[in-house]
mmCIF file of C-alpha atoms in Angstrom:
data_model
loop_
_atom_site.group_PDB
_atom_site.id
_atom_site.type_symbol
_atom_site.label_atom_id
_atom_site.label_comp_id
_atom_site.label_asym_id
_atom_site.label_seq_id
_atom_site.Cartn_x
_atom_site.Cartn_y
_atom_site.Cartn_z
ATOM 1 C CA MET A 91 175.167 80.371 -233.115
ATOM 2 C CA ASN A 92 172.141 81.799 -231.313
ATOM 3 C CA ALA A 93 170.151 78.920 -229.812
ATOM 4 C CA SER A 94 166.912 80.326 -231.200
ATOM 5 C CA ASN A 95 168.123 79.504 -234.719
ATOM 6 C CA SER A 96 168.406 75.796 -234.037
ATOM 7 C CA LEU A 97 165.635 74.975 -231.561
ATOM 8 C CA ALA A 98 161.866 75.012 -231.539
ATOM 9 C CA SER A 99 160.801 78.228 -229.811
ATOM 10 C CA THR A 100 157.758 80.288 -229.068
ATOM 11 C CA THR A 101 156.584 82.750 -231.669
ATOM 12 C CA SER A 102 156.688 86.412 -230.610
ATOM 13 C CA PRO A 103 158.788 88.161 -229.538
ATOM 14 C CA GLN A 104 161.783 86.245 -230.857
ATOM 15 C CA PRO A 105 163.964 85.380 -227.833
ATOM 16 C CA THR A 106 167.495 86.775 -227.964
ATOM 17 C CA GLU A 107 169.002 86.370 -224.490
ATOM 18 C CA PRO A 108 168.733 82.866 -223.006
ATOM 19 C CA ARG A 109 168.649 82.722 -219.211
ATOM 20 C CA ARG A 110 170.877 80.571 -217.037
ATOM 21 C CA ALA A 111 169.747 78.418 -214.128
ATOM 22 C CA ALA A 112 171.078 80.788 -211.478
ATOM 23 C CA ARG A 113 170.101 78.721 -208.430
ATOM 24 C CA LEU A 114 168.772 75.270 -207.637
ATOM 25 C CA VAL A 115 166.289 74.808 -204.798
ATOM 26 C CA GLN A 116 165.579 71.389 -203.289
ATOM 27 C CA SER A 117 161.940 70.867 -202.329
ATOM 28 C CA VAL A 118 161.121 69.738 -198.807
ATOM 29 C CA SER A 119 158.569 67.094 -197.870
ATOM 30 C CA THR A 120 155.828 68.078 -195.444
ATOM 31 C CA LEU A 121 152.170 67.510 -194.593
ATOM 32 C CA GLU A 122 149.437 70.000 -195.475
ATOM 33 C CA GLY A 123 145.674 70.375 -195.083
ATOM 34 C CA GLY A 124 144.218 67.370 -193.300
ATOM 35 C CA GLY A 125 147.602 65.600 -193.446
ATOM 36 C CA PHE A 126 148.289 64.901 -197.127
ATOM 37 C CA PRO A 127 151.934 64.725 -198.286
ATOM 38 C CA VAL A 128 153.403 67.525 -200.412
ATOM 39 C CA ARG A 129 156.788 68.466 -201.812
ATOM 40 C CA ARG A 130 157.412 72.208 -201.418
ATOM 41 C CA PRO A 131 160.148 74.206 -203.195
ATOM 42 C CA PHE A 132 159.030 77.263 -201.209
ATOM 43 C CA PRO A 133 158.264 78.763 -198.764
ATOM 44 C CA THR A 134 161.039 77.164 -196.746
ATOM 45 C CA PRO A 135 163.389 78.598 -194.111
ATOM 46 C CA GLY A 136 165.486 81.241 -195.855
ATOM 47 C CA PHE A 137 163.348 81.272 -199.004
ATOM 48 C CA SER A 138 159.957 82.799 -198.254
ATOM 49 C CA HIS A 139 158.656 83.628 -201.746
ATOM 50 C CA PHE A 140 159.603 84.206 -205.371
ATOM 51 C CA ASP A 141 157.856 87.440 -206.325
ATOM 52 C CA PRO A 142 155.014 87.303 -207.366
ATOM 53 C CA PHE A 143 154.680 83.641 -206.305
ATOM 54 C CA LEU A 144 154.136 82.818 -202.635
ATOM 55 C CA LEU A 145 153.949 79.021 -202.544
ATOM 56 C CA ILE A 146 154.272 75.887 -204.636
ATOM 57 C CA ASP A 147 152.876 72.677 -203.150
ATOM 58 C CA HIS A 148 153.243 69.503 -205.191
ATOM 59 C CA LEU A 149 150.737 66.996 -203.796
ATOM 60 C CA GLY A 150 151.792 63.380 -204.132
ATOM 61 C CA PRO A 151 151.874 61.327 -206.143
ATOM 62 C CA VAL A 152 150.230 59.249 -203.442
ATOM 63 C CA GLN A 153 148.265 56.017 -203.797
ATOM 64 C CA TRP A 154 145.356 56.166 -201.355
ATOM 65 C CA PRO A 155 143.589 53.009 -200.137
ATOM 66 C CA PRO A 156 139.771 52.953 -200.113
ATOM 67 C CA GLY A 157 138.596 55.384 -197.444
ATOM 68 C CA GLY A 158 142.061 56.948 -197.232
ATOM 69 C CA PRO A 159 141.990 60.170 -199.307
ATOM 70 C CA ILE A 160 142.028 63.412 -197.318
ATOM 71 C CA GLY A 161 141.926 67.065 -198.268
ATOM 72 C CA ALA A 162 141.754 70.581 -196.853
ATOM 73 C CA PRO A 163 138.516 71.324 -194.934
ATOM 74 C CA ASP A 164 136.973 74.826 -194.704
ATOM 75 C CA HIS A 165 139.649 77.544 -194.417
ATOM 76 C CA PRO A 166 139.912 81.259 -195.300
ATOM 77 C CA HIS A 167 142.117 83.248 -197.688
ATOM 78 C CA ARG A 168 142.651 86.949 -198.323
ATOM 79 C CA GLY A 169 145.015 88.968 -200.507
ATOM 80 C CA PHE A 170 146.174 86.514 -203.193
ATOM 81 C CA GLU A 171 145.133 83.888 -205.743
ATOM 82 C CA THR A 172 145.163 80.111 -205.346
ATOM 83 C CA VAL A 173 145.739 77.940 -208.406
ATOM 84 C CA THR A 174 144.820 74.264 -208.183
ATOM 85 C CA TYR A 175 146.013 71.969 -210.965
ATOM 86 C CA VAL A 176 144.855 68.344 -210.792
ATOM 87 C CA LEU A 177 147.048 65.685 -212.389
ATOM 88 C CA ALA A 178 145.369 62.591 -210.911
ATOM 89 C CA GLY A 179 142.393 61.976 -208.638
ATOM 90 C CA GLU A 180 139.296 64.086 -208.026
ATOM 91 C CA ASN A 181 138.816 67.178 -205.850
ATOM 92 C CA GLU A 182 135.607 68.891 -204.844
ATOM 93 C CA HIS A 183 135.893 72.661 -204.336
ATOM 94 C CA ARG A 184 133.259 74.697 -202.473
ATOM 95 C CA ASP A 185 133.413 78.311 -201.277
ATOM 96 C CA SER A 186 131.540 80.981 -199.354
ATOM 97 C CA PHE A 187 130.406 82.706 -202.562
ATOM 98 C CA GLY A 188 128.347 79.672 -203.474
ATOM 99 C CA ASN A 189 130.741 78.173 -206.012
ATOM 100 C CA ALA A 190 130.890 74.382 -206.125
ATOM 101 C CA ASP A 191 132.818 72.295 -208.601
ATOM 102 C CA VAL A 192 134.553 68.973 -209.127
ATOM 103 C CA LEU A 193 138.039 69.012 -210.621
ATOM 104 C CA GLN A 194 139.240 65.965 -212.515
ATOM 105 C CA PRO A 195 142.642 65.147 -214.077
ATOM 106 C CA GLY A 196 143.904 68.024 -216.219
ATOM 107 C CA ASP A 197 141.486 70.601 -214.780
ATOM 108 C CA VAL A 198 142.622 73.930 -213.319
ATOM 109 C CA GLN A 199 140.856 76.144 -210.787
ATOM 110 C CA TRP A 200 142.073 79.745 -210.520
ATOM 111 C CA MET A 201 140.523 81.347 -207.437
ATOM 112 C CA THR A 202 141.122 85.026 -206.690
ATOM 113 C CA ALA A 203 140.548 85.276 -202.944
ATOM 114 C CA GLY A 204 140.764 89.069 -202.991
ATOM 115 C CA GLY A 205 139.039 90.622 -199.969
ATOM 116 C CA GLY A 206 138.212 87.292 -198.420
ATOM 117 C CA VAL A 207 136.734 83.881 -199.100
ATOM 118 C CA ILE A 208 136.329 80.581 -197.258
ATOM 119 C CA HIS A 209 136.745 77.438 -199.311
ATOM 120 C CA SER A 210 137.294 73.725 -198.967
ATOM 121 C CA GLU A 211 139.227 71.306 -201.158
ATOM 122 C CA MET A 212 138.218 67.733 -200.471
ATOM 123 C CA PRO A 213 138.217 64.419 -202.336
ATOM 124 C CA THR A 214 134.900 63.590 -203.928
ATOM 125 C CA GLU A 215 132.741 61.028 -202.198
ATOM 126 C CA ARG A 216 133.524 58.508 -204.950
ATOM 127 C CA PHE A 217 137.283 59.045 -204.771
ATOM 128 C CA HIS A 218 137.242 58.858 -200.965
ATOM 129 C CA ARG A 219 135.268 55.626 -201.096
ATOM 130 C CA GLU A 220 137.326 53.930 -203.809
ATOM 131 C CA GLY A 221 140.785 55.428 -203.253
ATOM 132 C CA GLY A 222 143.337 55.700 -206.026
ATOM 133 C CA LEU A 223 146.236 57.791 -207.279
ATOM 134 C CA GLN A 224 146.256 61.487 -206.378
ATOM 135 C CA GLU A 225 148.659 64.146 -207.659
ATOM 136 C CA GLY A 226 148.474 67.843 -208.335
ATOM 137 C CA PHE A 227 149.628 71.339 -207.519
ATOM 138 C CA GLN A 228 148.500 74.282 -205.478
ATOM 139 C CA ILE A 229 150.231 77.544 -206.274
ATOM 140 C CA TRP A 230 149.730 80.874 -204.522
ATOM 141 C CA VAL A 231 150.095 84.033 -206.604
ATOM 142 C CA ASN A 232 150.337 87.359 -204.800
ATOM 143 C CA LEU A 233 148.013 90.226 -205.690
ATOM 144 C CA PRO A 234 149.119 93.850 -206.003
ATOM 145 C CA ALA A 235 147.983 96.154 -203.194
ATOM 146 C CA VAL A 236 145.322 97.702 -205.431
ATOM 147 C CA ASP A 237 143.665 94.281 -205.937
ATOM 148 C CA LYS A 238 144.043 92.714 -202.502
ATOM 149 C CA MET A 239 140.508 93.650 -201.440
ATOM 150 C CA MET A 240 138.821 93.028 -204.804
ATOM 151 C CA THR A 241 135.658 90.943 -205.031
ATOM 152 C CA PRO A 242 136.622 87.259 -205.064
ATOM 153 C CA ARG A 243 136.214 85.391 -208.341
ATOM 154 C CA TYR A 244 136.507 81.820 -209.507
ATOM 155 C CA GLN A 245 137.711 80.561 -212.904
ATOM 156 C CA THR A 246 137.708 76.906 -213.967
ATOM 157 C CA LEU A 247 139.478 75.474 -216.966
ATOM 158 C CA ARG A 248 138.570 71.943 -217.978
ATOM 159 C CA ALA A 249 141.331 69.767 -219.352
ATOM 160 C CA SER A 250 139.829 70.078 -222.828
ATOM 161 C CA ASP A 251 139.881 73.898 -222.548
ATOM 162 C CA ILE A 252 143.635 74.143 -221.946
ATOM 163 C CA PRO A 253 145.559 74.759 -225.195
ATOM 164 C CA GLN A 254 148.190 72.164 -226.026
ATOM 165 C CA ALA A 255 151.005 72.092 -228.562
ATOM 166 C CA THR A 256 153.796 69.756 -229.622
ATOM 167 C CA THR A 257 157.137 70.419 -231.279
ATOM 168 C CA ALA A 258 157.592 69.233 -234.863
ATOM 169 C CA ASP A 259 159.591 66.184 -233.758
ATOM 170 C CA GLY A 260 156.916 65.212 -231.204
ATOM 171 C CA ARG A 261 159.377 65.124 -228.314
ATOM 172 C CA VAL A 262 158.031 68.120 -226.382
ATOM 173 C CA ARG A 263 154.399 68.663 -225.414
ATOM 174 C CA VAL A 264 153.114 71.700 -223.547
ATOM 175 C CA ARG A 265 149.853 72.518 -221.773
ATOM 176 C CA VAL A 266 149.411 76.308 -221.761
ATOM 177 C CA ILE A 267 147.638 77.161 -218.500
ATOM 178 C CA ALA A 268 148.745 80.816 -218.455
ATOM 179 C CA GLY A 269 150.886 82.737 -220.934
ATOM 180 C CA GLU A 270 152.086 81.510 -224.330
ATOM 181 C CA SER A 271 154.092 78.620 -225.747
ATOM 182 C CA LEU A 272 154.626 77.056 -229.179
ATOM 183 C CA GLY A 273 152.130 79.419 -230.765
ATOM 184 C CA LYS A 274 149.324 78.745 -228.260
ATOM 185 C CA THR A 275 147.856 81.322 -225.870
ATOM 186 C CA ALA A 276 146.172 80.550 -222.558
ATOM 187 C CA ARG A 277 142.487 81.185 -221.886
ATOM 188 C CA ILE A 278 142.809 82.312 -218.266
ATOM 189 C CA ASP A 279 142.581 85.916 -217.044
ATOM 190 C CA THR A 280 145.252 86.806 -214.477
ATOM 191 C CA ARG A 281 145.649 89.965 -212.373
ATOM 192 C CA VAL A 282 149.460 89.885 -212.737
ATOM 193 C CA PRO A 283 151.270 89.017 -216.014
ATOM 194 C CA ILE A 284 152.074 85.330 -215.532
ATOM 195 C CA GLN A 285 153.102 82.206 -217.387
ATOM 196 C CA MET A 286 152.224 78.729 -216.130
ATOM 197 C CA LEU A 287 153.291 76.011 -218.549
ATOM 198 C CA HIS A 288 153.372 72.233 -218.108
ATOM 199 C CA PHE A 289 156.000 70.584 -220.309
ATOM 200 C CA THR A 290 156.425 66.870 -220.987
ATOM 201 C CA VAL A 291 159.857 66.402 -222.561
ATOM 202 C CA GLN A 292 160.845 63.028 -223.991
ATOM 203 C CA PRO A 293 164.501 61.887 -224.057
ATOM 204 C CA GLY A 294 166.259 63.817 -226.816
ATOM 205 C CA GLY A 295 163.654 66.599 -226.750
ATOM 206 C CA GLU A 296 164.482 70.294 -226.416
ATOM 207 C CA LEU A 297 163.058 73.753 -226.963
ATOM 208 C CA LEU A 298 163.723 77.416 -226.299
ATOM 209 C CA GLN A 299 160.809 78.897 -224.372
ATOM 210 C CA SER A 300 160.172 82.643 -224.266
ATOM 211 C CA VAL A 301 160.155 84.158 -220.763
ATOM 212 C CA PRO A 302 159.508 87.929 -220.874
ATOM 213 C CA ALA A 303 162.524 89.897 -219.666
ATOM 214 C CA GLU A 304 160.453 91.741 -217.029
ATOM 215 C CA GLN A 305 159.302 88.483 -215.408
ATOM 216 C CA SER A 306 160.964 86.352 -212.728
ATOM 217 C CA GLY A 307 161.085 82.709 -213.772
ATOM 218 C CA LEU A 308 161.557 79.219 -212.382
ATOM 219 C CA LEU A 309 161.148 75.641 -213.559
ATOM 220 C CA TYR A 310 160.151 72.857 -211.177
ATOM 221 C CA VAL A 311 160.994 69.316 -212.320
ATOM 222 C CA PHE A 312 158.416 66.996 -210.772
ATOM 223 C CA LYS A 313 159.275 63.849 -212.686
ATOM 224 C CA GLY A 314 162.500 62.635 -214.281
ATOM 225 C CA ASN A 315 165.587 64.736 -214.948
ATOM 226 C CA ALA A 316 166.086 67.770 -217.169
ATOM 227 C CA THR A 317 168.764 70.152 -218.382
ATOM 228 C CA ILE A 318 167.843 73.790 -217.850
ATOM 229 C CA GLY A 319 169.291 77.117 -218.926
ATOM 230 C CA SER A 320 172.068 78.491 -221.095
ATOM 231 C CA ASP A 321 174.557 76.839 -218.728
ATOM 232 C CA ARG A 322 172.904 73.420 -219.352
ATOM 233 C CA ARG A 323 172.422 72.769 -215.652
ATOM 234 C CA LYS A 324 171.209 69.341 -214.574
ATOM 235 C CA VAL A 325 167.974 69.575 -212.576
ATOM 236 C CA ALA A 326 166.724 66.443 -210.846
ATOM 237 C CA GLU A 327 163.226 65.419 -209.823
ATOM 238 C CA GLY A 328 162.054 67.518 -206.880
ATOM 239 C CA GLN A 329 164.316 70.478 -207.677
ATOM 240 C CA ALA A 330 163.413 73.970 -208.887
ATOM 241 C CA ALA A 331 165.734 76.030 -211.082
ATOM 242 C CA LEU A 332 165.500 79.784 -210.490
ATOM 243 C CA LEU A 333 166.340 81.647 -213.674
ATOM 244 C CA GLY A 334 168.717 84.551 -214.166
ATOM 245 C CA SER A 335 168.073 87.538 -216.417
ATOM 246 C CA GLY A 336 167.166 87.219 -220.083
ATOM 247 C CA ASP A 337 164.086 86.619 -222.208
ATOM 248 C CA SER A 338 164.067 82.855 -222.855
ATOM 249 C CA VAL A 339 165.086 79.545 -221.342
ATOM 250 C CA HIS A 340 166.513 76.395 -222.901
ATOM 251 C CA ILE A 341 164.854 73.154 -221.751
ATOM 252 C CA SER A 342 166.013 69.679 -222.729
ATOM 253 C CA VAL A 343 166.216 66.042 -221.659
ATOM 254 C CA ALA A 344 169.284 63.982 -222.481
ATOM 255 C CA ALA A 345 168.780 61.296 -225.106
ATOM 256 C CA ASP A 346 170.051 58.606 -222.734
ATOM 257 C CA GLU A 347 167.500 59.316 -219.984
ATOM 258 C CA SER A 348 165.213 56.374 -219.240
ATOM 259 C CA GLY A 349 162.013 58.382 -219.482
ATOM 260 C CA PRO A 350 160.456 61.809 -219.957
ATOM 261 C CA ALA A 351 160.687 64.793 -217.640
ATOM 262 C CA GLU A 352 157.585 66.584 -216.381
ATOM 263 C CA ILE A 353 158.310 70.266 -215.799
ATOM 264 C CA LEU A 354 156.232 73.168 -214.514
ATOM 265 C CA LEU A 355 157.417 76.596 -215.695
ATOM 266 C CA LEU A 356 156.253 79.595 -213.684
ATOM 267 C CA SER A 357 157.113 83.185 -214.519
ATOM 268 C CA GLY A 358 155.554 86.449 -213.444
ATOM 269 C CA LYS A 359 156.159 90.168 -213.219
ATOM 270 C CA PRO A 360 157.412 90.995 -209.693
ATOM 271 C CA LEU A 361 155.221 93.321 -207.652
ATOM 272 C CA HIS A 362 158.088 94.816 -205.605
ATOM 273 C CA GLU A 363 155.686 95.464 -202.723
ATOM 274 C CA PRO A 364 155.973 94.678 -198.998
ATOM 275 C CA VAL A 365 154.735 91.188 -198.068
ATOM 276 C CA ALA A 366 153.074 90.565 -194.718
ATOM 277 C CA ARG A 367 151.808 87.010 -194.369
ATOM 278 C CA TYR A 368 150.358 84.859 -191.654
ATOM 279 C CA GLY A 369 148.796 81.500 -192.439
ATOM 280 C CA PRO A 370 146.025 81.976 -195.015
ATOM 281 C CA PHE A 371 146.357 85.773 -195.271
ATOM 282 C CA VAL A 372 148.877 87.729 -197.381
ATOM 283 C CA MET A 373 148.756 91.505 -197.224
ATOM 284 C CA ASN A 374 151.186 94.447 -197.282
ATOM 285 C CA THR A 375 151.254 95.400 -193.574
ATOM 286 C CA ARG A 376 150.928 93.737 -190.204
ATOM 287 C CA GLU A 377 147.894 95.918 -189.466
ATOM 288 C CA GLU A 378 146.144 94.525 -192.551
ATOM 289 C CA ILE A 379 146.842 90.973 -191.353
ATOM 290 C CA GLU A 380 145.307 91.782 -187.959
ATOM 291 C CA GLN A 381 142.272 93.268 -189.714
ATOM 292 C CA ALA A 382 141.924 90.090 -191.799
ATOM 293 C CA PHE A 383 141.751 88.016 -188.607
ATOM 294 C CA ARG A 384 139.128 90.332 -187.122
ATOM 295 C CA ASP A 385 137.050 90.223 -190.294
ATOM 296 C CA TYR A 386 137.266 86.431 -190.469
ATOM 297 C CA GLN A 387 136.399 85.953 -186.806
ATOM 298 C CA SER A 388 133.430 88.335 -187.096
ATOM 299 C CA GLY A 389 131.987 86.334 -189.995
ATOM 300 C CA ARG A 390 132.640 88.841 -192.780
ATOM 301 C CA PHE A 391 134.095 86.122 -195.026
ATOM 302 C CA GLY A 392 130.746 84.356 -195.032
ATOM 303 C CA LEU A 393 130.104 80.630 -194.818
ATOM 304 C CA ILE A 394 130.166 77.798 -197.317
ATOM 305 C CA PRO A 395 126.485 77.070 -198.077
ATOM 306 C CA PRO A 396 125.237 73.620 -197.017
ATOM 307 C CA ARG A 397 124.740 71.034 -199.721
ATOM 308 C CA THR A 398 121.233 70.984 -201.121
#
């Protein structure tokens, strides 16, 4: 029997070819920014990117003492988009185009660096003073060559603005950051066709999620254990499952698991373009990377305005 006949699924188009979990990737632990701990499925040695995605950093969870929280001071970007998704804690974002914002749990910032921007991502004064639990994601999404030098832009979604849905049995909840799931459509505008979905799956929960056939897809399990794909592959906390071909993916959590799984699904249409990257710059050629350094060093990215 086709799985789509027996499971909750997204609405249109009706999925017909479930994908398998073709490869499992174990995240590595490292330090980023000012020294905060992250788990990183990629880039790692031998696995540089997953077109169109360039990086997934899972910050924490880390319990900071008072005065302990750190972040990422002023730094430049060119040629891609950064997506910040806060699960716990507070971050203050400021950039050289004059944008300033505070992100709280559940908020998403989607920053298109385009031709060049300098920004900082730091704990708020209150969170730095008091400490507390911090967790979240930063994801880098590549831009096509035609958009790499576009004017930077900044989109913020508050937690209350992100569509949510639950399966009829209440065992699966989804937050639709980009794309579609369980009849809900995201409110973000992306330059590349993308899905970014946060699933919370209780023991015994399952669904069949549409993943457009033209998109590459992966699921990163950042809490608990899940079963992914038509081959029912076990995926443990800290692992990412890279999906094979098809137009949907089966997601479930065994009924005997002790708690829910938290899963981030990312899918996107590959660009199939050359990738030249160095630090905070991602372009198509080495010459463009060298130009990015010259532009940054000459001040063409601007400066983050002082606080008023």
